[in-house]
Coordinates of C-alpha atoms in Angstrom, one line a residue:
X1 CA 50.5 5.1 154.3
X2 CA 53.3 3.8 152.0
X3 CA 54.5 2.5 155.2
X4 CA 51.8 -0.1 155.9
X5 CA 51.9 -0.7 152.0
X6 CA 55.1 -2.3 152.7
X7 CA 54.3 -3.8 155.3
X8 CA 51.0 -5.5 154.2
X9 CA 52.8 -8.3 152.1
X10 CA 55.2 -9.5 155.2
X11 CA 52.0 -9.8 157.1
X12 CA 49.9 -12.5 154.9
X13 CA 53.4 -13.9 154.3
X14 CA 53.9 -14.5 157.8
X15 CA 50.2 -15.5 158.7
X16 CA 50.2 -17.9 155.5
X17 CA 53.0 -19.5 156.7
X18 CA 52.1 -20.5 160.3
X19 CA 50.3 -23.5 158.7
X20 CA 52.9 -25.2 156.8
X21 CA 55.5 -24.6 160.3
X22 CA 52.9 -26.6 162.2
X23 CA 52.3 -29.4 159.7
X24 CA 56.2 -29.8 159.2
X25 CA 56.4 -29.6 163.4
X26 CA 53.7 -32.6 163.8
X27 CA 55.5 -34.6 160.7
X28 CA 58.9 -34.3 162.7
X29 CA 56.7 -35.7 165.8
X30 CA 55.3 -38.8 164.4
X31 CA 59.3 -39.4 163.1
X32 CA 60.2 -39.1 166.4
X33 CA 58.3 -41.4 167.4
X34 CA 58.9 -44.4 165.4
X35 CA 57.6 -43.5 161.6
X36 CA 56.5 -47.3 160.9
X37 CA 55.8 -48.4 164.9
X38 CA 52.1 -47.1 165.0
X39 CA 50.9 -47.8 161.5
X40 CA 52.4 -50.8 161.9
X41 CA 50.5 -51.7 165.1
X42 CA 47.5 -50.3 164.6
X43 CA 46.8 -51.9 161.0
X44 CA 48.7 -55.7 162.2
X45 CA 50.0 -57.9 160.0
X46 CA 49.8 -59.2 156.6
X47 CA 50.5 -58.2 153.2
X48 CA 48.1 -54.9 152.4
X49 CA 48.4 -53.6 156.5
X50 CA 51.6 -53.4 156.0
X51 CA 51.7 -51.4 152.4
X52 CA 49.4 -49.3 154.3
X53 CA 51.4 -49.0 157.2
X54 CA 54.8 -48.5 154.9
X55 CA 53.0 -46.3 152.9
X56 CA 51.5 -44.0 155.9
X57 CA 55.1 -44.0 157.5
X58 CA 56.4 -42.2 153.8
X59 CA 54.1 -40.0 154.0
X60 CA 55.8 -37.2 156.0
X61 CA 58.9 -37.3 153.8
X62 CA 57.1 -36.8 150.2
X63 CA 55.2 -33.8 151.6
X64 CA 58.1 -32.2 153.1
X65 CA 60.2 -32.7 149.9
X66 CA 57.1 -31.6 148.5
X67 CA 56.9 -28.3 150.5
X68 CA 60.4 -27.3 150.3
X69 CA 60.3 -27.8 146.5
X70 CA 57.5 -25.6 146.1
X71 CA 58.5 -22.8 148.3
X72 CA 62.1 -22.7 146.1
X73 CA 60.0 -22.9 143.4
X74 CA 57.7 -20.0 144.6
X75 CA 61.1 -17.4 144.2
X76 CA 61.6 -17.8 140.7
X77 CA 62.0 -15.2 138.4
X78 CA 59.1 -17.1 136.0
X79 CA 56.7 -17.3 138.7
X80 CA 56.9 -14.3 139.2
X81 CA 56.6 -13.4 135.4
X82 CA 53.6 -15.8 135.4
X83 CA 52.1 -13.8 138.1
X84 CA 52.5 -10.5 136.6
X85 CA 51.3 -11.6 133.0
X86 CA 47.7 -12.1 135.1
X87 CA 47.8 -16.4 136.0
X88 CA 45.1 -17.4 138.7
X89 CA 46.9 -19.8 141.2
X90 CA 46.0 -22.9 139.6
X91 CA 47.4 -22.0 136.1
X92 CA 50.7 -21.1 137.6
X93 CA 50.3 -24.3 139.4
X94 CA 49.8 -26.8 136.8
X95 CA 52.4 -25.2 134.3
X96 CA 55.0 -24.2 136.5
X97 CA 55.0 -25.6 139.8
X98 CA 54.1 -29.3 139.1
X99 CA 56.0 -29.6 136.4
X100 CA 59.6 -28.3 138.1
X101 CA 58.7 -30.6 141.2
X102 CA 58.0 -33.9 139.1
X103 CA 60.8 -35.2 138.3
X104 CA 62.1 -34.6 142.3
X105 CA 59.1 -36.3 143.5
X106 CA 59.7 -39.6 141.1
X107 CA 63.2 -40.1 141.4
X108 CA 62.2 -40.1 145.3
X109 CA 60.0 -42.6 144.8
X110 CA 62.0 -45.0 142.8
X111 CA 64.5 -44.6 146.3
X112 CA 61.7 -44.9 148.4
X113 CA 60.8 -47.8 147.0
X114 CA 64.0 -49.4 147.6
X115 CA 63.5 -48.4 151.0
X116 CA 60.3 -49.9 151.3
X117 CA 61.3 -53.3 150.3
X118 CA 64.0 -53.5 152.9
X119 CA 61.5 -52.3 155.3
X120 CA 58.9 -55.2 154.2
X121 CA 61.3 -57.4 154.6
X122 CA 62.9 -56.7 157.4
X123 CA 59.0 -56.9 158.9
X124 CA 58.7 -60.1 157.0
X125 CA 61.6 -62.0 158.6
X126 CA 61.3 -60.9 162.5
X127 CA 57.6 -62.4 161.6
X128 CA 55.1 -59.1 162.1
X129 CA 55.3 -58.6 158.4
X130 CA 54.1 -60.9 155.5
X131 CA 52.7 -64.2 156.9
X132 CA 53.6 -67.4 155.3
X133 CA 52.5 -68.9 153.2
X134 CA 52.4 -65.6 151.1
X135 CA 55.6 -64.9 149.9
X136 CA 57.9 -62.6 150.9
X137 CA 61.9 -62.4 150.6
X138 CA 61.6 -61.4 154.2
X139 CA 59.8 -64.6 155.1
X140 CA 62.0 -67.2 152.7
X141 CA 64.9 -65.3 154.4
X142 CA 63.7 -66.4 157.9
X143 CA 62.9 -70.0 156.6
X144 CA 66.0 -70.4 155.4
X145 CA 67.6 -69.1 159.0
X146 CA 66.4 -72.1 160.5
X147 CA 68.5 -74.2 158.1
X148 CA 71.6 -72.4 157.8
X149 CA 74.5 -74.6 159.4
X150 CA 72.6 -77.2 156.9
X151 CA 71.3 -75.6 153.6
X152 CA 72.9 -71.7 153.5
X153 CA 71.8 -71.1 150.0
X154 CA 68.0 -70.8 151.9
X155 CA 69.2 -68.1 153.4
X156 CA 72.1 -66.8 151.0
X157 CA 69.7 -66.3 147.7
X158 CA 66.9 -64.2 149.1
X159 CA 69.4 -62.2 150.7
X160 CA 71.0 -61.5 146.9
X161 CA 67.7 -61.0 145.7
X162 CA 66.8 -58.2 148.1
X163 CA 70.6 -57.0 147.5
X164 CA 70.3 -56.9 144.2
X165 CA 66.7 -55.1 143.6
X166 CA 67.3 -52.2 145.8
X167 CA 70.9 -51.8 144.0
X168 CA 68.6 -52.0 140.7
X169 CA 66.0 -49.6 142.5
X170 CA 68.7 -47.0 143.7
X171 CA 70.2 -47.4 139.9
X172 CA 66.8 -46.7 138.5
X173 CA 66.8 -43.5 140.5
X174 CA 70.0 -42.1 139.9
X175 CA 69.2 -42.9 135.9
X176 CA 66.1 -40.7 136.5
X177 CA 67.3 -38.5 138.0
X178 CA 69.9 -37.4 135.3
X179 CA 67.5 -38.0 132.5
X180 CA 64.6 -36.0 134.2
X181 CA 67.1 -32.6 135.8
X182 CA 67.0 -29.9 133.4
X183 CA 70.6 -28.4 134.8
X184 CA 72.3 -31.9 133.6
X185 CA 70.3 -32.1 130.0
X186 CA 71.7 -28.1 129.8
X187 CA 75.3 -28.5 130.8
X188 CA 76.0 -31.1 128.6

């Protein structure tokens, strides 16, 4: 009997887990298979289709950082304190769990972000992004690649521009990053 006692917890362990393996397996197929190509297609052009599309295409990578986050964060010695004191899942949720996996999640976003704009852009000048006349860095860059044996700076300044905000965005995460980490604030 103290046999299957043992065993009992490896068991919903193991069945619980079958879930998550299969959601992680179908986000590494849709990355396989081109993250942004069938958003992208299916929603078409223009300024909010492709947010969506970007958007849609980030999804897989937030919920796997997401996952893994909360399943180091599941071995903790005060999670495990929480549950003996008597904490419903929710509680130890919302005090614990979110909390520790906040400032991960943002200072991913601020890089994601970054990501995002190159992405936009990068739509915007091969011309399935952003359509003119709304503007776009992607779409002055491509007007001004028409022009640049003639007028470089067309080209030349939007290019800075997207240089110099994901620079600013990756900046913006690393700040966070150190500001939000608990083990930095400590050591020093």
């Amino acid at each position: 009997m103290a046999e299957a006692g043992r065993r009992w917890p490896g068991r919903v362990a193991a069945r619980a887990g079958r879930v998550p393996v299969l959601l992680s397996r179908e986000e590494d197929d849709r990355e396989g298979a081109g993250g942004l190509g069938r958003p992208a297609t299916v929603l078409g052009s223009g300024m909010t289709n492709i947010m969506l599309a970007i958007g849609i295409s980030n999804v897989p990578y937030f919920a796997r950082l997401a996952r893994s986050m909360a399943i180091s964060i599941r071995g903790r010695e005060y999670i495990e304190s929480a549950v003996t004191t008597g904490l419903n899942h929710f509680e130890i949720i919302t005090r614990y769990v979110l909390p520790n996996m906040s400032s991960v999640i943002i200072v991913q976003t601020s890089l994601s972000a970054a990501s995002a704009l190159i992405t936009e852009s990068t739509l915007s000048f091969m011309g399935v992004g952003v359509q003119p006349p709304a503007a776009s860095l992607g779409v002055l860059l491509r007007d001004g690649y028409d022009y640049i044996s003639k007028a470089s700076w067309l080209s030349i300044f939007p290019g800075i521009a997207i240089l110099l905000t994901v620079i600013a965005l990756n900046f913006l995460g690393d700040g966070l990053r150190d500001a939000l980490d608990v083990k930095i604030r400590v050591d020093n």
